[in-house]
mmCIF file of C-alpha atoms and ligand atoms in Angstrom:
data_model
loop_
_atom_site.group_PDB
_atom_site.id
_atom_site.type_symbol
_atom_site.label_atom_id
_atom_site.label_comp_id
_atom_site.label_asym_id
_atom_site.label_seq_id
_atom_site.Cartn_x
_atom_site.Cartn_y
_atom_site.Cartn_z
ATOM 1 C CA UNK A 1417 23.410 -1.630 -16.536
ATOM 2 C CA UNK A 1418 21.478 -1.050 -13.397
ATOM 3 C CA UNK A 1419 17.674 0.430 -14.157
ATOM 4 C CA UNK A 1420 18.196 3.109 -11.722
ATOM 5 C CA UNK A 1421 21.712 4.600 -10.951
ATOM 6 C CA UNK A 1422 22.084 7.090 -8.622
ATOM 7 C CA UNK A 1423 25.551 8.508 -7.874
ATOM 8 C CA UNK A 1424 26.952 11.384 -5.107
ATOM 9 C CA UNK A 1425 23.223 13.027 -4.802
ATOM 10 C CA UNK A 1426 23.181 16.024 -2.874
ATOM 11 C CA UNK A 1427 20.055 18.032 -1.597
ATOM 12 C CA UNK A 1428 19.873 20.811 0.629
ATOM 13 C CA UNK A 1429 17.270 22.601 2.242
ATOM 14 C CA UNK A 1430 18.697 26.270 2.989
ATOM 15 C CA UNK A 1431 21.292 25.742 5.925
ATOM 16 C CA UNK A 1432 20.531 21.938 6.097
ATOM 17 C CA UNK A 1433 21.763 19.381 3.874
ATOM 18 C CA UNK A 1434 19.204 16.205 3.839
ATOM 19 C CA UNK A 1435 21.433 14.503 1.304
ATOM 20 C CA UNK A 1436 24.708 14.321 1.164
ATOM 21 C CA UNK A 1437 26.373 12.248 -1.493
ATOM 22 C CA UNK A 1438 24.327 9.473 -1.966
ATOM 23 C CA UNK A 1439 24.842 6.787 -4.344
ATOM 24 C CA UNK A 1440 22.843 3.665 -4.996
ATOM 25 C CA UNK A 1441 21.360 1.332 -7.851
ATOM 26 C CA UNK A 1442 18.426 -0.585 -8.601
ATOM 27 C CA UNK A 1443 18.598 -3.536 -11.019
ATOM 28 C CA UNK A 1444 15.563 -4.329 -13.473
ATOM 29 C CA UNK A 1445 13.316 -6.221 -11.366
ATOM 30 C CA UNK A 1446 15.116 -6.213 -8.075
ATOM 31 C CA UNK A 1447 13.875 -5.056 -4.690
ATOM 32 C CA UNK A 1448 16.529 -3.185 -2.940
ATOM 33 C CA UNK A 1449 15.688 -1.552 0.655
ATOM 34 C CA UNK A 1450 16.733 1.889 2.423
ATOM 35 C CA UNK A 1451 16.616 1.676 6.046
ATOM 36 C CA UNK A 1452 17.102 4.404 8.473
ATOM 37 C CA UNK A 1453 16.083 6.856 11.498
ATOM 38 C CA UNK A 1454 13.353 9.831 11.242
ATOM 39 C CA UNK A 1455 14.903 12.241 9.579
ATOM 40 C CA UNK A 1456 17.713 10.439 8.219
ATOM 41 C CA UNK A 1457 16.756 11.768 4.612
ATOM 42 C CA UNK A 1458 14.312 8.826 3.452
ATOM 43 C CA UNK A 1459 11.765 10.879 1.792
ATOM 44 C CA UNK A 1460 14.063 13.443 0.442
ATOM 45 C CA UNK A 1461 15.692 10.695 -1.388
ATOM 46 C CA UNK A 1462 12.637 9.328 -2.745
ATOM 47 C CA UNK A 1463 11.405 12.790 -4.076
ATOM 48 C CA UNK A 1464 15.040 13.566 -5.385
ATOM 49 C CA UNK A 1465 14.384 10.479 -7.989
ATOM 50 C CA UNK A 1466 10.858 11.652 -8.669
ATOM 51 C CA UNK A 1467 12.073 15.411 -9.295
ATOM 52 C CA UNK A 1468 10.222 16.392 -6.594
ATOM 53 C CA UNK A 1469 13.181 18.349 -4.814
ATOM 54 C CA UNK A 1470 16.021 19.965 -6.473
ATOM 55 C CA UNK A 1471 19.166 18.384 -6.296
ATOM 56 C CA UNK A 1472 22.749 20.004 -5.499
ATOM 57 C CA UNK A 1473 24.862 17.898 -7.298
ATOM 58 C CA UNK A 1474 25.272 14.179 -8.695
ATOM 59 C CA UNK A 1475 23.885 12.335 -11.210
ATOM 60 C CA UNK A 1476 20.708 10.150 -11.792
ATOM 61 C CA UNK A 1477 20.186 7.862 -14.356
ATOM 62 C CA UNK A 1478 17.479 5.590 -15.595
ATOM 63 C CA UNK A 1479 18.293 2.616 -18.056
ATOM 64 C CA UNK A 1480 21.244 4.944 -18.724
ATOM 65 C CA UNK A 1481 19.325 7.977 -19.376
ATOM 66 C CA UNK A 1482 20.156 10.987 -17.231
ATOM 67 C CA UNK A 1483 17.081 12.257 -15.614
ATOM 68 C CA UNK A 1484 18.030 14.971 -13.419
ATOM 69 C CA UNK A 1485 16.073 18.086 -13.486
ATOM 70 C CA UNK A 1486 13.312 16.129 -15.229
ATOM 71 C CA UNK A 1487 9.551 16.863 -14.446
ATOM 72 C CA UNK A 1488 7.559 14.405 -12.278
ATOM 73 C CA UNK A 1489 5.509 13.319 -14.960
ATOM 74 C CA UNK A 1490 7.918 12.865 -17.473
ATOM 75 C CA UNK A 1491 9.445 10.121 -14.996
ATOM 76 C CA UNK A 1492 6.376 8.472 -14.356
ATOM 77 C CA UNK A 1493 6.266 8.310 -18.450
ATOM 78 C CA UNK A 1494 9.660 6.483 -18.140
ATOM 79 C CA UNK A 1495 8.700 3.956 -15.794
ATOM 80 C CA UNK A 1496 8.830 5.287 -11.999
ATOM 81 C CA UNK A 1497 6.054 5.334 -9.448
ATOM 82 C CA UNK A 1498 6.024 6.765 -5.949
ATOM 83 C CA UNK A 1499 3.643 5.587 -3.010
ATOM 84 C CA UNK A 1500 3.998 8.770 -0.668
ATOM 85 C CA UNK A 1501 4.710 8.343 2.840
ATOM 86 C CA UNK A 1502 1.103 8.771 4.517
ATOM 87 C CA UNK A 1503 -0.505 7.272 1.692
ATOM 88 C CA UNK A 1504 -2.107 10.776 0.589
ATOM 89 C CA UNK A 1505 -5.224 9.453 -0.864
ATOM 90 C CA UNK A 1506 -8.357 11.742 -1.357
ATOM 91 C CA UNK A 1507 -10.843 10.591 1.182
ATOM 92 C CA UNK A 1508 -13.350 12.266 -0.424
ATOM 93 C CA UNK A 1509 -13.004 9.971 -3.903
ATOM 94 C CA UNK A 1510 -14.101 6.619 -4.451
ATOM 95 C CA UNK A 1511 -11.421 4.051 -4.294
ATOM 96 C CA UNK A 1512 -11.894 4.115 -8.370
ATOM 97 C CA UNK A 1513 -11.202 7.753 -8.574
ATOM 98 C CA UNK A 1514 -8.105 7.373 -6.704
ATOM 99 C CA UNK A 1515 -6.817 4.688 -8.704
ATOM 100 C CA UNK A 1516 -7.831 6.577 -11.950
ATOM 101 C CA UNK A 1517 -5.322 9.734 -10.622
ATOM 102 C CA UNK A 1518 -2.378 7.579 -10.928
ATOM 103 C CA UNK A 1519 -2.394 6.861 -14.342
ATOM 104 C CA UNK A 1520 -0.727 10.003 -15.342
ATOM 105 C CA UNK A 1521 -0.974 11.041 -18.764
ATOM 106 C CA UNK A 1522 -2.485 7.590 -19.999
ATOM 107 C CA UNK A 1523 -5.509 8.333 -22.421
ATOM 108 C CA UNK A 1524 -8.538 6.914 -20.630
ATOM 109 C CA UNK A 1525 -8.802 3.858 -22.680
ATOM 110 C CA UNK A 1526 -5.293 2.636 -21.392
ATOM 111 C CA UNK A 1527 -6.179 3.961 -17.851
ATOM 112 C CA UNK A 1528 -9.192 2.000 -17.944
ATOM 113 C CA UNK A 1529 -7.052 -1.264 -19.238
ATOM 114 C CA UNK A 1530 -4.586 -0.713 -16.338
ATOM 115 C CA UNK A 1531 -7.651 -0.536 -13.872
ATOM 116 C CA UNK A 1532 -9.264 -3.850 -15.263
ATOM 117 C CA UNK A 1533 -5.961 -5.158 -14.794
ATOM 118 C CA UNK A 1534 -5.066 -4.059 -10.912
ATOM 119 C CA UNK A 1535 -8.876 -5.636 -10.116
ATOM 120 C CA UNK A 1536 -8.581 -8.862 -11.801
ATOM 121 C CA UNK A 1537 -4.918 -9.106 -9.939
ATOM 122 C CA UNK A 1538 -6.587 -7.721 -6.429
ATOM 123 C CA UNK A 1539 -10.077 -8.358 -6.173
ATOM 124 C CA UNK A 1540 -10.451 -6.727 -2.902
ATOM 125 C CA UNK A 1541 -9.968 -3.273 -5.019
ATOM 126 C CA UNK A 1542 -12.636 -3.829 -7.609
ATOM 127 C CA UNK A 1543 -15.019 -5.096 -4.432
ATOM 128 C CA UNK A 1544 -14.677 -1.981 -2.938
ATOM 129 C CA UNK A 1545 -14.187 0.512 -6.025
ATOM 130 C CA UNK A 1546 -17.247 2.640 -5.206
ATOM 131 C CA UNK A 1547 -16.428 3.228 -1.441
ATOM 132 C CA UNK A 1548 -14.847 6.665 -0.317
ATOM 133 C CA UNK A 1549 -11.347 6.168 0.625
ATOM 134 C CA UNK A 1550 -11.469 8.119 3.893
ATOM 135 C CA UNK A 1551 -13.911 5.346 5.066
ATOM 136 C CA UNK A 1552 -10.883 2.949 4.988
ATOM 137 C CA UNK A 1553 -8.573 1.890 7.963
ATOM 138 C CA UNK A 1554 -4.989 2.874 7.237
ATOM 139 C CA UNK A 1555 -4.004 -0.721 6.141
ATOM 140 C CA UNK A 1556 -6.767 -0.632 3.487
ATOM 141 C CA UNK A 1557 -5.559 3.100 2.634
ATOM 142 C CA UNK A 1558 -2.266 1.665 2.143
ATOM 143 C CA UNK A 1559 -3.238 -0.925 -0.028
ATOM 144 C CA UNK A 1560 -5.183 1.658 -2.306
ATOM 145 C CA UNK A 1561 -2.488 3.943 -2.054
ATOM 146 C CA UNK A 1562 -0.137 0.792 -3.572
ATOM 147 C CA UNK A 1563 -2.598 0.183 -6.251
ATOM 148 C CA UNK A 1564 -2.878 3.788 -7.237
ATOM 149 C CA UNK A 1565 1.002 3.390 -7.634
ATOM 150 C CA UNK A 1566 0.416 0.898 -9.972
ATOM 151 C CA UNK A 1567 -1.725 2.491 -11.744
ATOM 152 C CA UNK A 1568 1.411 4.226 -13.562
ATOM 153 C CA UNK A 1569 2.400 0.716 -14.647
ATOM 154 C CA UNK A 1570 5.932 1.168 -13.266
ATOM 155 C CA UNK A 1571 8.753 -0.948 -13.983
ATOM 156 C CA UNK A 1572 10.624 0.795 -10.504
ATOM 157 C CA UNK A 1573 7.778 1.148 -7.687
ATOM 158 C CA UNK A 1574 9.514 3.463 -4.966
ATOM 159 C CA UNK A 1575 7.589 2.970 -1.661
ATOM 160 C CA UNK A 1576 8.036 5.297 1.621
ATOM 161 C CA UNK A 1577 7.306 3.457 4.757
ATOM 162 C CA UNK A 1578 4.256 1.745 3.964
ATOM 163 C CA UNK A 1579 4.301 -0.182 6.716
ATOM 164 C CA UNK A 1580 3.970 3.459 8.931
ATOM 165 C CA UNK A 1581 1.130 3.409 11.577
ATOM 166 C CA UNK A 1582 -0.029 0.111 10.574
ATOM 167 C CA UNK A 1583 -0.951 -3.263 13.097
ATOM 168 C CA UNK A 1584 0.726 -6.455 12.405
ATOM 169 C CA UNK A 1585 -1.972 -7.481 10.467
ATOM 170 C CA UNK A 1586 -2.342 -4.876 8.207
ATOM 171 C CA UNK A 1587 1.465 -5.157 7.766
ATOM 172 C CA UNK A 1588 0.936 -8.761 6.583
ATOM 173 C CA UNK A 1589 -1.271 -7.804 3.955
ATOM 174 C CA UNK A 1590 0.864 -4.844 2.892
ATOM 175 C CA UNK A 1591 3.851 -7.166 2.658
ATOM 176 C CA UNK A 1592 1.641 -10.139 0.639
ATOM 177 C CA UNK A 1593 0.508 -7.200 -1.882
ATOM 178 C CA UNK A 1594 4.077 -6.496 -2.258
ATOM 179 C CA UNK A 1595 5.057 -9.749 -2.886
ATOM 180 C CA UNK A 1596 2.359 -10.293 -5.686
ATOM 181 C CA UNK A 1597 3.920 -6.707 -7.143
ATOM 182 C CA UNK A 1598 7.475 -8.590 -6.975
ATOM 183 C CA UNK A 1599 5.847 -11.731 -9.365
ATOM 184 C CA UNK A 1600 5.262 -9.130 -11.573
ATOM 185 C CA UNK A 1601 8.646 -8.416 -12.239
ATOM 186 C CA UNK A 1602 8.186 -4.669 -11.223
ATOM 187 C CA UNK A 1603 11.357 -3.673 -9.261
ATOM 188 C CA UNK A 1604 10.747 -1.646 -5.732
ATOM 189 C CA UNK A 1605 12.770 0.702 -3.938
ATOM 190 C CA UNK A 1606 11.296 0.140 -0.721
ATOM 191 C CA UNK A 1607 12.221 2.842 2.078
ATOM 192 C CA UNK A 1608 11.657 1.313 5.639
ATOM 193 C CA UNK A 1609 12.259 1.979 9.830
ATOM 194 C CA UNK A 1610 10.138 -1.712 9.640
ATOM 195 C CA UNK A 1611 13.709 -3.553 9.731
ATOM 196 C CA UNK A 1612 11.439 -7.158 9.427
ATOM 197 C CA UNK A 1613 9.558 -6.093 6.653
ATOM 198 C CA UNK A 1614 12.440 -4.856 4.630
ATOM 199 C CA UNK A 1615 14.326 -8.153 5.181
ATOM 200 C CA UNK A 1616 11.478 -10.001 4.090
ATOM 201 C CA UNK A 1617 10.927 -8.003 0.777
ATOM 202 C CA UNK A 1618 14.227 -7.053 -0.602
ATOM 203 C CA UNK A 1619 17.636 -8.897 -0.601
ATOM 204 C CA UNK A 1620 19.947 -6.106 -0.922
ATOM 205 C CA UNK A 1621 19.759 -2.777 0.989
ATOM 206 C CA UNK A 1622 21.499 0.459 1.868
ATOM 207 C CA UNK A 1623 21.464 2.188 5.588
ATOM 208 C CA UNK A 1624 20.764 6.004 5.471
ATOM 209 C CA UNK A 1625 22.517 8.045 8.540
ATOM 210 C CA UNK A 1626 22.033 11.963 8.740
ATOM 211 C CA UNK A 1627 21.682 11.963 4.803
ATOM 212 C CA UNK A 1628 24.627 9.667 3.967
ATOM 213 C CA UNK A 1629 24.669 5.858 3.069
ATOM 214 C CA UNK A 1630 26.488 4.468 6.336
ATOM 215 C CA UNK A 1631 26.349 0.642 4.739
ATOM 216 C CA UNK A 1632 25.388 -1.383 2.253
ATOM 217 C CA UNK A 1633 24.921 -5.214 1.199
ATOM 218 C CA UNK A 1634 22.501 -8.060 1.974
ATOM 219 C CA UNK A 1635 19.598 -6.792 3.611
ATOM 220 C CA UNK A 1636 19.310 -9.595 6.210
ATOM 221 C CA UNK A 1637 22.936 -8.660 7.788
ATOM 222 C CA UNK A 1638 22.187 -4.668 7.556
ATOM 223 C CA UNK A 1639 19.625 -5.658 9.882
ATOM 224 C CA UNK A 1640 21.734 -7.082 12.161
ATOM 225 C CA UNK A 1641 24.985 -4.491 11.671
ATOM 226 C CA UNK A 1642 26.470 -2.019 13.901
ATOM 227 C CA UNK A 1643 25.352 0.833 11.056
ATOM 228 C CA UNK A 1644 21.820 0.135 11.471
ATOM 229 C CA UNK A 1645 22.330 0.329 15.117
ATOM 230 C CA UNK A 1646 24.008 3.546 14.975
ATOM 231 C CA UNK A 1647 21.730 4.967 12.664
ATOM 232 C CA UNK A 1648 18.702 4.467 15.068
ATOM 233 C CA UNK A 1649 20.647 5.316 18.504
ATOM 234 C CA UNK A 1650 21.936 8.573 16.465
ATOM 235 C CA UNK A 1651 25.557 7.962 16.752
ATOM 236 C CA UNK A 1652 28.193 7.583 13.992
ATOM 237 C CA UNK A 1653 28.259 11.135 13.496
HETATM 238 N N1 ADP B 3119 10.984 20.570 2.348
HETATM 239 C C1 ADP B 3119 11.556 20.548 3.147
HETATM 240 N N2 ADP B 3119 11.776 21.942 4.050
HETATM 241 C C2 ADP B 3119 13.230 21.968 4.764
HETATM 242 N N3 ADP B 3119 13.785 20.637 5.297
HETATM 243 C C3 ADP B 3119 13.437 19.521 5.371
HETATM 244 C C4 ADP B 3119 12.152 19.414 4.101
HETATM 245 N N4 ADP B 3119 11.892 18.250 4.108
HETATM 246 C C5 ADP B 3119 13.149 17.598 4.755
HETATM 247 N N5 ADP B 3119 13.980 18.387 5.581
HETATM 248 C C6 ADP B 3119 14.870 17.966 6.503
HETATM 249 O O1 ADP B 3119 15.457 17.313 5.772
HETATM 250 C C7 ADP B 3119 16.274 16.035 6.455
HETATM 251 C C8 ADP B 3119 15.510 14.992 5.966
HETATM 252 O O2 ADP B 3119 14.208 14.805 5.979
HETATM 253 P P1 ADP B 3119 13.299 13.425 5.545
HETATM 254 O O3 ADP B 3119 13.886 13.101 4.322
HETATM 255 O O4 ADP B 3119 11.785 13.681 5.425
HETATM 256 O O5 ADP B 3119 13.753 12.641 6.226
HETATM 257 P P2 ADP B 3119 12.835 10.568 6.631
HETATM 258 O O6 ADP B 3119 12.190 10.545 5.532
HETATM 259 O O7 ADP B 3119 14.122 9.845 6.274
HETATM 260 O O8 ADP B 3119 12.420 10.900 8.082
HETATM 261 C C9 ADP B 3119 15.330 16.184 7.801
HETATM 262 O O9 ADP B 3119 16.443 16.710 8.810
HETATM 263 C C10 ADP B 3119 13.924 17.355 7.629
HETATM 264 O O10 ADP B 3119 13.674 18.094 8.803
HETATM 265 MG MG1 MG B 3120 10.043 10.129 5.719
#
């Protein structure tokens, strides 16, 4: 049984169909990519999984349990965590306070234990725990944002374009960090426009084009596929 299974999911914003019958799955411990151009529906897909936008039709299950219509905090309790597009840190708060916000409803003792684990694994964060998040570069903020998402102790980490706006060096650091996350057995659903990063991080993926899945398969093959070229050129209507 897949960890996350979504079938025939549609989302509409007024007259705009943002997702049309999207089906995909992620197994426990697996890393899966969703590729697609601006406006394809990638963020909407992640927000639908996290219960942040109403789903018009279709089913979403986590470990076989129907999660459609559940509240976000309940989904986080069940093992989902989103690292959002644009990082969304609180710039006037310290790294540590930003991280603690990711602990959802965990009691403070549990949150502190998770913080200790994250600091042990990523000493870079511990060294900067008192620095205000707003003082960092985009790449550094992305690392804090991933750390915050890990504070929920997810089984499946959803990442919305973590490489967006970053320099090649910063993307390399994000890639290294995600590699470490993978080693802990956490599954990843990676939304990216950077196909090289997606191919390096994931074995399997989907191409999303105008709200529908246009292709799926090995990420390395998708990167070379006509479906992806069409998606970026705005073709394949
Ligand atoms: N809150 C919203 N209200 C209205 N339209 C939206 C909203 N969010 C997204 N959309 C529309 O849904 C489509 C998909 O957007 P989005 O999921 O952000 O795409 P992507 O993340 O792939 O760039 C776009 O046409 C976008 O304008
Ligand atoms: Mg987006």
